[in-house]
Amino acid sequence: MLTAEKERGNWGSKIGFIVAAAGSAIGLGNIWRFPYVAGENGGAAFVFIYIIFVILIGLPVMISELSIGRHTQKNPVGAFGKIAPKSFWKIVGGLGVLTGIGILSFYGVIAGFTVGYFIKILLGDLSHITTGDQANEVFNQFTANPYLSIGLLFIFLFFTSAIVMGGVSAGIERWSKILMPVLFVLLIVLAVRSVTLNGAMKGLEFYLKPDLSKISIPMLARALGQALFSLSLGMGTIITYGSYLSRRENLVTSAGAVVFFDTLIAILAGLVMFPALFAMGMDPAGGAGLVFVVLPSIFAKMPGGMFFGAGIFLLLSVAALTSTISLLEVPVAYFVDERKWDRKKATLLMGISAFILGIPSAISLGAVKSFSVLPFLDFGFLDFMNALFGNYSLTIGSFLIAVFAGYKWGIKNVLNEIEQDGVTFLYKNIWSFLIRYICPVAIVLILGYIIITRNYF
Ligand code: TRP
């Protein structure tokens, strides 16, 4: 076992793993997606439910994914196949491979936007902004150009593929160990500016004072999807990363650390966004363009705002890159391990697939107005991909992972994997209860309601 572990490579240290997994988790999900989804779903009530789901569903599923990954030392398809040979469980891994490409395709579009905005700031294109309307205008013009959006998507996926192909992600981890704390500090500075703006109070109230009457089942579905998305759960990313984790490490505290930092950054991002948004009289339910409109409006109200702006969009691109690497790594690990493809070929083909699949998303935020998948769905293609792969596929995947850990592979085996080398899992009874009863039942109830009422989006 140990030699196999050595051959596959390992994280240099415990902190190396936490940095990589946190790098996967922390990304656009926290800073782009969390605020706009919270804004569309009632603010504080959503945040409240989100945190409950992170603790009751996200954390137990993450512990399960990590132990499956470390035990099998494989990609998701191989991992399920190893524990449950000749069964349908392999399909769960297959769903993860597909979902990786699906998420990468639209995630790459938004990541491309962050690069675009970084360049725009350097060119001085945002320096004339003083109002929310102007920021909106800039964003609309930016997204109206299909070649630009597609070009930026290409550039982003090119870098992601180059890194995954070269296996140089260790270098990226070294960098993100330095850069992510910088991102954190910049967000704190922006949050301070945001909450001290005139009229920020209303935003704080919207964000932090829950109105529980706003809770609805579709909102629960979105909060759950957002929690899973933000933590990179439900498609085997964490299985894959766990497969590089050494047996000496404590899975539970590692999972706890990743969940804690990821949630902290998301909450902080909301603290940047909502006070400013309300101070400037914008609509919290403004949708996927939210960060690109709100952030430049804050920079306009800060001394040296463009300097902060450049920093934030650059770091956001880096945060997105450590996430896209983890998304691409899942299908690549599958084709390399299971299909014996060459790593170069696998990366190239998967990168190109994500690019082609991403083109309709890239043009759906402006270039082609309300470019929709099906005639009866009057919203954009990116929104559709985001809901399909970024919410439902992860929710179904997490359900299956919970059932797998709780019933198929079984509590005893998971706990054996966790409690090695003198590690004790203090809360194992709570974890067992959550993974066997709470996770699957909550997901079935929520998805069942969504299907019966056809309230998919
Ligand atoms: N969690 C990342 C973010 O918040 C995105 C991401 C990376 C992801 N890998 C994933 C989401 C796997 C779901 C599954 O930006």
Short mmCIF file of C-alpha atoms and ligand atoms in Angstrom, two decimals:
data_model
loop_
_atom_site.label_atom_id
_atom_site.label_comp_id
_atom_site.label_asym_id
_atom_site.label_seq_id
_atom_site.Cartn_x
_atom_site.Cartn_y
_atom_site.Cartn_z
CA MET A 1 0.00 0.00 0.00
CA LEU A 2 2.67 2.42 1.03
CA THR A 3 4.60 2.01 -2.18
CA ALA A 4 1.48 2.53 -4.23
CA GLU A 5 0.93 5.66 -2.24
CA LYS A 6 4.44 6.82 -2.98
CA GLU A 7 4.18 6.17 -6.70
CA ARG A 8 1.03 8.20 -7.06
CA GLY A 9 2.57 11.11 -5.29
CA ASN A 10 1.41 12.73 -2.15
CA TRP A 11 0.76 16.11 -0.75
CA GLY A 12 3.96 17.36 0.81
CA SER A 13 2.34 17.90 4.15
CA LYS A 14 -0.97 18.21 5.88
CA ILE A 15 -1.01 21.90 5.13
CA GLY A 16 -0.25 21.06 1.48
CA PHE A 17 -3.44 19.08 1.25
CA ILE A 18 -5.53 21.69 3.03
CA VAL A 19 -4.17 24.39 0.74
CA ALA A 20 -4.98 22.35 -2.36
CA ALA A 21 -8.46 21.36 -1.21
CA ALA A 22 -9.19 24.88 -0.02
CA GLY A 23 -7.86 26.10 -3.37
CA SER A 24 -10.41 23.89 -5.09
CA ALA A 25 -13.22 24.96 -2.78
CA ILE A 26 -12.49 28.68 -2.64
CA GLY A 27 -13.18 30.31 -5.95
CA LEU A 28 -15.89 31.98 -7.95
CA GLY A 29 -18.41 29.92 -6.00
CA ASN A 30 -17.68 32.03 -2.95
CA ILE A 31 -17.27 35.47 -4.47
CA TRP A 32 -19.30 35.41 -7.67
CA ARG A 33 -22.01 32.79 -7.06
CA PHE A 34 -22.75 32.93 -3.33
CA PRO A 35 -23.67 36.65 -3.20
CA TYR A 36 -25.87 36.64 -6.27
CA VAL A 37 -27.70 33.45 -5.34
CA ALA A 38 -28.19 34.79 -1.80
CA GLY A 39 -29.44 38.06 -3.30
CA GLU A 40 -31.96 36.26 -5.47
CA ASN A 41 -33.20 34.13 -2.59
CA GLY A 42 -34.03 36.54 0.15
CA GLY A 43 -30.64 37.37 1.68
CA ALA A 44 -30.20 36.52 5.36
CA ALA A 45 -32.71 33.66 5.42
CA PHE A 46 -30.75 32.04 2.61
CA VAL A 47 -27.46 32.59 4.43
CA PHE A 48 -28.90 30.98 7.54
CA ILE A 49 -30.07 27.88 5.65
CA TYR A 50 -26.83 27.78 3.70
CA ILE A 51 -24.77 27.53 6.89
CA ILE A 52 -27.01 24.79 8.26
CA PHE A 53 -26.54 22.78 5.04
CA VAL A 54 -22.78 23.30 5.08
CA ILE A 55 -22.60 21.79 8.57
CA LEU A 56 -25.26 19.07 8.36
CA ILE A 57 -24.70 17.92 4.77
CA GLY A 58 -21.51 19.44 3.34
CA LEU A 59 -19.15 18.45 6.13
CA PRO A 60 -20.34 14.81 6.44
CA VAL A 61 -20.22 14.35 2.65
CA MET A 62 -16.74 15.83 2.52
CA ILE A 63 -15.55 13.40 5.20
CA SER A 64 -17.06 10.56 3.15
CA GLU A 65 -15.43 11.67 -0.10
CA LEU A 66 -12.06 12.01 1.60
CA SER A 67 -12.17 8.56 3.12
CA ILE A 68 -13.32 6.94 -0.14
CA GLY A 69 -10.49 8.70 -1.97
CA ARG A 70 -7.77 7.90 0.52
CA HIS A 71 -8.87 4.31 0.91
CA THR A 72 -8.96 3.54 -2.81
CA GLN A 73 -6.24 5.94 -3.98
CA LYS A 74 -8.21 6.42 -7.17
CA ASN A 75 -10.27 8.73 -9.34
CA PRO A 76 -14.03 8.56 -8.65
CA VAL A 77 -14.86 5.90 -11.26
CA GLY A 78 -11.97 3.72 -10.12
CA ALA A 79 -12.79 4.36 -6.48
CA PHE A 80 -16.40 3.18 -6.69
CA GLY A 81 -15.33 0.32 -8.93
CA LYS A 82 -12.73 -0.82 -6.42
CA ILE A 83 -15.02 -0.85 -3.39
CA ALA A 84 -18.08 -2.13 -5.25
CA PRO A 85 -16.86 -4.04 -8.30
CA LYS A 86 -19.29 -4.90 -11.09
CA SER A 87 -22.03 -2.71 -9.74
CA PHE A 88 -23.84 0.35 -10.92
CA TRP A 89 -21.82 2.48 -8.48
CA LYS A 90 -19.25 3.17 -11.15
CA ILE A 91 -21.89 5.29 -12.83
CA VAL A 92 -21.73 7.67 -9.89
CA GLY A 93 -18.09 8.24 -10.75
CA GLY A 94 -19.05 8.64 -14.40
CA LEU A 95 -21.60 11.27 -13.48
CA GLY A 96 -18.79 13.10 -11.67
CA VAL A 97 -16.57 13.03 -14.75
CA LEU A 98 -19.36 14.47 -16.87
CA THR A 99 -20.23 17.07 -14.25
CA GLY A 100 -16.60 18.19 -14.11
CA ILE A 101 -16.68 19.11 -17.80
CA GLY A 102 -20.16 20.64 -17.45
CA ILE A 103 -19.15 22.92 -14.59
CA LEU A 104 -15.81 23.77 -16.16
CA SER A 105 -17.57 24.96 -19.31
CA PHE A 106 -19.53 27.77 -17.67
CA TYR A 107 -17.14 28.36 -14.79
CA GLY A 108 -14.44 29.09 -17.35
CA VAL A 109 -16.64 31.81 -18.85
CA ILE A 110 -16.93 33.69 -15.56
CA ALA A 111 -13.26 33.06 -14.80
CA GLY A 112 -12.49 34.59 -18.20
CA PHE A 113 -14.54 37.63 -17.18
CA THR A 114 -12.36 38.12 -14.09
CA VAL A 115 -9.28 38.14 -16.31
CA GLY A 116 -11.06 40.55 -18.65
CA TYR A 117 -11.88 42.88 -15.78
CA PHE A 118 -8.30 42.76 -14.51
CA ILE A 119 -7.12 43.86 -17.95
CA LYS A 120 -9.84 46.50 -18.19
CA ILE A 121 -8.70 48.03 -14.92
CA LEU A 122 -5.10 48.14 -16.10
CA LEU A 123 -6.28 49.88 -19.27
CA GLY A 124 -8.18 52.42 -17.19
CA ASP A 125 -11.52 51.31 -18.63
CA LEU A 126 -13.24 51.37 -15.26
CA SER A 127 -11.82 54.62 -13.92
CA HIS A 128 -14.71 56.76 -15.18
CA ILE A 129 -17.26 54.78 -13.15
CA THR A 130 -18.90 56.72 -10.34
CA THR A 131 -22.37 55.21 -10.20
CA GLY A 132 -23.96 51.78 -10.27
CA ASP A 133 -25.60 52.60 -13.60
CA GLN A 134 -22.26 53.29 -15.20
CA ALA A 135 -20.85 50.05 -13.80
CA ASN A 136 -23.83 48.25 -15.26
CA GLU A 137 -23.30 49.88 -18.62
CA VAL A 138 -19.64 48.79 -18.67
CA PHE A 139 -20.61 45.22 -17.87
CA ASN A 140 -23.28 45.15 -20.55
CA GLN A 141 -20.88 46.40 -23.17
CA PHE A 142 -18.26 43.93 -22.03
CA THR A 143 -20.57 40.92 -22.31
CA ALA A 144 -22.09 42.12 -25.58
CA ASN A 145 -18.92 41.19 -27.43
CA PRO A 146 -19.05 37.46 -28.20
CA TYR A 147 -15.45 37.27 -29.46
CA LEU A 148 -14.15 38.73 -26.24
CA SER A 149 -16.11 36.34 -24.01
CA ILE A 150 -15.14 33.33 -26.10
CA GLY A 151 -11.53 34.48 -26.32
CA LEU A 152 -11.27 34.90 -22.56
CA LEU A 153 -12.84 31.48 -22.01
CA PHE A 154 -10.25 30.03 -24.35
CA ILE A 155 -7.38 31.75 -22.55
CA PHE A 156 -8.58 30.56 -19.17
CA LEU A 157 -9.04 26.96 -20.24
CA PHE A 158 -5.70 27.09 -22.01
CA PHE A 159 -3.91 27.99 -18.77
CA THR A 160 -5.93 25.44 -16.80
CA SER A 161 -5.05 22.70 -19.30
CA ALA A 162 -1.40 23.67 -19.45
CA ILE A 163 -1.13 23.35 -15.69
CA VAL A 164 -3.06 20.07 -15.45
CA MET A 165 -1.05 18.66 -18.35
CA GLY A 166 2.31 19.61 -16.95
CA GLY A 167 1.40 18.40 -13.48
CA VAL A 168 2.84 21.64 -12.15
CA SER A 169 -0.05 22.24 -9.82
CA ALA A 170 2.39 21.93 -6.91
CA GLY A 171 3.79 25.27 -7.98
CA ILE A 172 0.31 26.74 -8.07
CA GLU A 173 -0.27 25.47 -4.54
CA ARG A 174 2.87 27.17 -3.33
CA TRP A 175 1.62 30.40 -4.83
CA SER A 176 -1.89 30.11 -3.57
CA LYS A 177 -0.57 29.57 -0.05
CA ILE A 178 0.70 33.14 -0.31
CA LEU A 179 -1.99 34.65 -2.50
CA MET A 180 -5.14 33.39 -0.80
CA PRO A 181 -4.34 35.17 2.49
CA VAL A 182 -3.80 38.32 0.39
CA LEU A 183 -7.24 37.83 -1.18
CA PHE A 184 -8.65 37.49 2.33
CA VAL A 185 -7.07 40.78 3.45
CA LEU A 186 -8.28 42.61 0.33
CA LEU A 187 -11.80 41.34 0.94
CA ILE A 188 -11.65 42.63 4.51
CA VAL A 189 -10.54 46.07 3.28
CA LEU A 190 -13.39 46.11 0.74
CA ALA A 191 -15.87 44.95 3.38
CA VAL A 192 -14.82 47.80 5.67
CA ARG A 193 -15.29 50.28 2.83
CA SER A 194 -18.61 48.75 1.90
CA VAL A 195 -20.16 48.78 5.38
CA THR A 196 -19.09 52.37 5.97
CA LEU A 197 -20.82 53.68 2.85
CA ASN A 198 -23.87 55.88 3.34
CA GLY A 199 -26.95 53.70 3.39
CA ALA A 200 -25.04 50.47 4.02
CA MET A 201 -27.24 49.57 6.99
CA LYS A 202 -30.10 48.39 4.79
CA GLY A 203 -27.74 46.01 3.05
CA LEU A 204 -26.43 44.63 6.32
CA GLU A 205 -29.96 44.02 7.46
CA PHE A 206 -30.87 42.28 4.21
CA TYR A 207 -27.79 40.10 4.51
CA LEU A 208 -27.72 39.34 8.22
CA LYS A 209 -31.21 39.69 9.68
CA PRO A 210 -33.12 36.59 8.59
CA ASP A 211 -36.74 36.89 7.63
CA LEU A 212 -37.67 33.24 8.03
CA SER A 213 -40.89 33.69 6.08
CA LYS A 214 -38.68 33.85 2.98
CA ILE A 215 -37.76 30.18 3.35
CA SER A 216 -39.26 28.06 0.59
CA ILE A 217 -38.43 24.64 -0.81
CA PRO A 218 -36.97 25.95 -4.08
CA MET A 219 -34.78 28.19 -1.94
CA LEU A 220 -33.66 25.18 0.09
CA ALA A 221 -32.70 23.44 -3.16
CA ARG A 222 -30.62 26.43 -4.19
CA ALA A 223 -28.96 26.76 -0.78
CA LEU A 224 -28.07 23.08 -0.80
CA GLY A 225 -26.72 23.26 -4.35
CA GLN A 226 -24.70 26.34 -3.46
CA ALA A 227 -23.23 24.67 -0.36
CA LEU A 228 -22.15 21.62 -2.37
CA PHE A 229 -20.84 23.73 -5.23
CA SER A 230 -18.83 25.95 -2.94
CA LEU A 231 -17.28 23.00 -1.12
CA SER A 232 -16.50 21.18 -4.41
CA LEU A 233 -18.63 18.22 -3.36
CA GLY A 234 -20.80 15.72 -5.19
CA MET A 235 -18.66 14.95 -8.23
CA GLY A 236 -15.56 13.32 -6.81
CA THR A 237 -13.14 16.23 -6.76
CA ILE A 238 -12.57 15.61 -3.09
CA ILE A 239 -12.34 11.84 -3.71
CA THR A 240 -9.58 12.55 -6.21
CA TYR A 241 -7.78 14.97 -3.90
CA GLY A 242 -8.22 12.59 -0.97
CA SER A 243 -6.50 9.90 -2.99
CA TYR A 244 -3.28 11.88 -2.68
CA LEU A 245 -3.67 12.22 1.07
CA SER A 246 -1.35 10.28 3.36
CA ARG A 247 -2.67 7.80 5.90
CA ARG A 248 -1.17 9.71 8.76
CA GLU A 249 -3.43 12.70 8.26
CA ASN A 250 -6.62 13.28 10.18
CA LEU A 251 -9.37 13.44 7.53
CA VAL A 252 -11.87 14.99 9.86
CA THR A 253 -9.83 17.99 10.97
CA SER A 254 -8.66 18.53 7.38
CA ALA A 255 -12.27 18.53 6.18
CA GLY A 256 -13.21 20.87 9.02
CA ALA A 257 -10.47 23.33 8.08
CA VAL A 258 -11.47 23.40 4.41
CA VAL A 259 -15.15 23.87 5.25
CA PHE A 260 -14.34 26.62 7.73
CA PHE A 261 -12.16 28.68 5.36
CA ASP A 262 -14.50 28.23 2.43
CA THR A 263 -17.50 29.41 4.40
CA LEU A 264 -15.58 32.31 5.91
CA ILE A 265 -14.65 33.62 2.46
CA ALA A 266 -18.22 33.29 1.17
CA ILE A 267 -19.67 35.14 4.16
CA LEU A 268 -17.03 37.83 3.77
CA ALA A 269 -17.84 38.22 0.08
CA GLY A 270 -21.46 38.90 0.99
CA LEU A 271 -20.29 41.48 3.48
CA VAL A 272 -18.47 43.24 0.65
CA MET A 273 -21.38 43.02 -1.76
CA PHE A 274 -24.65 43.73 0.02
CA PRO A 275 -23.93 46.92 1.98
CA ALA A 276 -22.50 48.55 -1.17
CA LEU A 277 -25.29 47.26 -3.30
CA PHE A 278 -27.96 48.78 -1.08
CA ALA A 279 -25.97 51.96 -0.55
CA MET A 280 -26.06 52.46 -4.31
CA GLY A 281 -29.67 51.54 -4.72
CA MET A 282 -29.07 48.45 -6.84
CA ASP A 283 -31.21 45.34 -7.01
CA PRO A 284 -29.89 42.42 -4.89
CA ALA A 285 -31.55 40.00 -7.30
CA GLY A 286 -29.53 41.37 -10.20
CA GLY A 287 -28.24 37.95 -11.22
CA ALA A 288 -24.93 36.60 -12.46
CA GLY A 289 -23.41 40.01 -13.24
CA LEU A 290 -23.56 41.15 -9.62
CA VAL A 291 -19.85 41.15 -8.66
CA PHE A 292 -18.83 42.76 -11.91
CA VAL A 293 -21.15 45.66 -11.25
CA VAL A 294 -20.88 46.05 -7.48
CA LEU A 295 -17.10 45.76 -7.09
CA PRO A 296 -16.23 48.55 -9.57
CA SER A 297 -18.80 50.77 -7.86
CA ILE A 298 -16.96 50.25 -4.56
CA PHE A 299 -13.54 50.92 -6.10
CA ALA A 300 -14.91 54.26 -7.30
CA LYS A 301 -15.50 55.24 -3.70
CA MET A 302 -12.06 54.33 -2.34
CA PRO A 303 -8.77 56.15 -2.45
CA GLY A 304 -6.58 54.04 -4.69
CA GLY A 305 -9.68 52.11 -5.67
CA MET A 306 -8.31 50.96 -9.00
CA PHE A 307 -5.26 49.57 -7.27
CA PHE A 308 -7.49 47.45 -5.05
CA GLY A 309 -9.60 46.63 -8.05
CA ALA A 310 -6.68 45.29 -10.03
CA GLY A 311 -5.59 43.26 -7.01
CA ILE A 312 -8.99 41.79 -6.37
CA PHE A 313 -9.65 40.71 -9.97
CA LEU A 314 -6.17 39.27 -10.32
CA LEU A 315 -6.56 37.26 -7.12
CA LEU A 316 -10.04 36.22 -8.13
CA SER A 317 -8.56 34.83 -11.36
CA VAL A 318 -5.99 32.90 -9.34
CA ALA A 319 -8.68 31.58 -6.99
CA ALA A 320 -10.70 30.52 -10.03
CA LEU A 321 -7.65 28.82 -11.53
CA THR A 322 -7.06 26.60 -8.49
CA SER A 323 -10.73 25.58 -8.81
CA THR A 324 -10.69 24.93 -12.57
CA ILE A 325 -7.58 22.81 -12.10
CA SER A 326 -9.51 20.62 -9.66
CA LEU A 327 -12.48 20.42 -12.05
CA LEU A 328 -10.36 19.32 -14.99
CA GLU A 329 -8.31 16.94 -12.85
CA VAL A 330 -11.30 14.63 -12.30
CA PRO A 331 -11.99 13.69 -15.95
CA VAL A 332 -8.28 13.65 -16.71
CA ALA A 333 -7.53 11.31 -13.79
CA TYR A 334 -10.34 9.07 -15.02
CA PHE A 335 -9.06 8.78 -18.59
CA VAL A 336 -5.46 8.36 -17.47
CA ASP A 337 -6.16 5.76 -14.75
CA GLU A 338 -9.05 3.80 -16.21
CA ARG A 339 -8.68 4.19 -19.96
CA LYS A 340 -4.88 4.34 -19.94
CA TRP A 341 -4.85 7.49 -22.02
CA ASP A 342 -1.79 9.60 -22.17
CA ARG A 343 -2.11 12.55 -19.76
CA LYS A 344 -1.50 15.07 -22.55
CA LYS A 345 -4.17 13.59 -24.77
CA ALA A 346 -6.68 13.35 -21.94
CA THR A 347 -6.12 16.95 -20.87
CA LEU A 348 -6.27 18.28 -24.41
CA LEU A 349 -9.49 16.47 -25.27
CA MET A 350 -11.20 17.40 -22.02
CA GLY A 351 -10.05 21.00 -22.26
CA ILE A 352 -11.36 21.27 -25.83
CA SER A 353 -14.67 19.65 -24.85
CA ALA A 354 -15.15 22.15 -22.03
CA PHE A 355 -14.30 24.98 -24.42
CA ILE A 356 -16.82 23.92 -27.07
CA LEU A 357 -19.49 23.29 -24.47
CA GLY A 358 -18.68 26.69 -22.95
CA ILE A 359 -19.24 28.73 -26.13
CA PRO A 360 -23.04 28.97 -25.79
CA SER A 361 -22.57 29.97 -22.14
CA ALA A 362 -20.00 32.58 -23.12
CA ILE A 363 -22.39 34.35 -25.46
CA SER A 364 -25.51 33.90 -23.35
CA LEU A 365 -24.80 36.72 -20.90
CA GLY A 366 -25.23 39.52 -23.36
CA ALA A 367 -24.03 38.86 -26.87
CA VAL A 368 -27.11 36.86 -27.72
CA LYS A 369 -29.97 38.12 -25.61
CA SER A 370 -31.76 35.41 -23.67
CA PHE A 371 -30.12 32.70 -25.70
CA SER A 372 -32.07 29.79 -24.35
CA VAL A 373 -31.73 26.05 -24.53
CA LEU A 374 -35.32 25.24 -25.15
CA PRO A 375 -38.00 27.54 -26.43
CA PHE A 376 -40.03 27.34 -23.23
CA LEU A 377 -37.13 28.19 -20.94
CA ASP A 378 -36.68 31.90 -21.10
CA PHE A 379 -33.35 32.19 -19.40
CA GLY A 380 -29.79 31.97 -20.58
CA PHE A 381 -27.69 28.97 -21.41
CA LEU A 382 -25.17 29.72 -18.66
CA ASP A 383 -27.96 29.80 -16.09
CA PHE A 384 -29.17 26.48 -17.42
CA MET A 385 -25.75 24.81 -17.21
CA ASN A 386 -25.24 26.33 -13.79
CA ALA A 387 -28.50 24.84 -12.51
CA LEU A 388 -28.07 21.48 -14.22
CA PHE A 389 -24.43 20.76 -13.40
CA GLY A 390 -23.75 23.25 -10.64
CA ASN A 391 -26.85 22.38 -8.59
CA TYR A 392 -28.74 19.24 -9.50
CA SER A 393 -25.93 17.00 -10.61
CA LEU A 394 -23.99 17.78 -7.42
CA THR A 395 -27.07 17.25 -5.28
CA ILE A 396 -27.77 13.86 -6.83
CA GLY A 397 -24.07 12.98 -6.64
CA SER A 398 -23.94 13.89 -2.96
CA PHE A 399 -27.03 11.82 -2.28
CA LEU A 400 -25.40 8.81 -3.91
CA ILE A 401 -22.11 9.38 -2.08
CA ALA A 402 -23.97 9.57 1.24
CA VAL A 403 -25.84 6.34 0.50
CA PHE A 404 -22.61 4.71 -0.62
CA ALA A 405 -20.74 5.69 2.54
CA GLY A 406 -23.65 5.06 4.91
CA TYR A 407 -25.00 1.80 3.49
CA LYS A 408 -23.00 0.26 0.67
CA TRP A 409 -19.41 0.58 1.83
CA GLY A 410 -20.78 1.10 5.32
CA ILE A 411 -20.15 3.17 8.41
CA LYS A 412 -17.71 0.64 9.86
CA ASN A 413 -15.40 0.71 6.86
CA VAL A 414 -15.44 4.48 6.61
CA LEU A 415 -14.62 4.78 10.30
CA ASN A 416 -11.83 2.22 9.93
CA GLU A 417 -10.35 4.34 7.19
CA ILE A 418 -10.58 7.48 9.30
CA GLU A 419 -9.34 6.00 12.55
CA GLN A 420 -5.89 4.83 11.58
CA ASP A 421 -2.56 5.52 13.16
CA GLY A 422 -4.11 6.52 16.46
CA VAL A 423 -6.54 9.06 14.99
CA THR A 424 -9.81 9.17 16.91
CA PHE A 425 -12.97 10.58 15.40
CA LEU A 426 -14.75 12.22 18.31
CA TYR A 427 -18.03 12.85 16.56
CA LYS A 428 -18.38 9.55 14.76
CA ASN A 429 -21.87 8.90 16.05
CA ILE A 430 -23.05 12.28 14.87
CA TRP A 431 -21.39 11.76 11.50
CA SER A 432 -22.98 8.31 11.11
CA PHE A 433 -26.41 9.68 11.91
CA LEU A 434 -26.05 12.59 9.50
CA ILE A 435 -24.70 10.51 6.61
CA ARG A 436 -27.25 7.70 6.99
CA TYR A 437 -30.37 9.66 7.77
CA ILE A 438 -30.13 13.42 7.45
CA CYS A 439 -28.21 13.74 4.15
CA PRO A 440 -30.16 11.25 2.04
CA VAL A 441 -33.57 12.07 3.50
CA ALA A 442 -33.14 15.84 3.22
CA ILE A 443 -31.99 15.52 -0.37
CA VAL A 444 -34.82 13.18 -1.38
CA LEU A 445 -37.41 15.47 0.20
CA ILE A 446 -36.04 18.58 -1.46
CA LEU A 447 -35.53 17.04 -4.89
CA GLY A 448 -38.87 15.21 -4.69
CA TYR A 449 -40.68 18.46 -4.06
CA ILE A 450 -38.81 20.17 -6.89
CA ILE A 451 -39.72 17.38 -9.31
CA ILE A 452 -43.38 17.21 -8.28
CA THR A 453 -43.87 20.96 -8.48
CA ARG A 454 -41.58 21.31 -11.53
CA ASN A 455 -39.91 24.19 -9.81
CA TYR A 456 -36.53 23.49 -11.35
CA PHE A 457 -35.14 26.97 -11.72
N1 TRP B 1 -15.86 25.02 -5.33
C1 TRP B 1 -15.36 25.84 -6.39
C2 TRP B 1 -15.82 27.27 -6.14
O1 TRP B 1 -16.48 27.52 -5.19
C3 TRP B 1 -15.76 25.33 -7.75
C4 TRP B 1 -15.42 23.88 -7.90
C5 TRP B 1 -14.21 23.35 -8.06
C6 TRP B 1 -16.32 22.81 -7.84
N2 TRP B 1 -14.29 21.99 -8.10
C7 TRP B 1 -15.58 21.63 -7.97
C8 TRP B 1 -17.68 22.75 -7.67
C9 TRP B 1 -16.20 20.40 -7.89
C10 TRP B 1 -18.29 21.51 -7.63
C11 TRP B 1 -17.57 20.35 -7.71
O2 TRP B 1 -15.53 28.14 -6.89
#
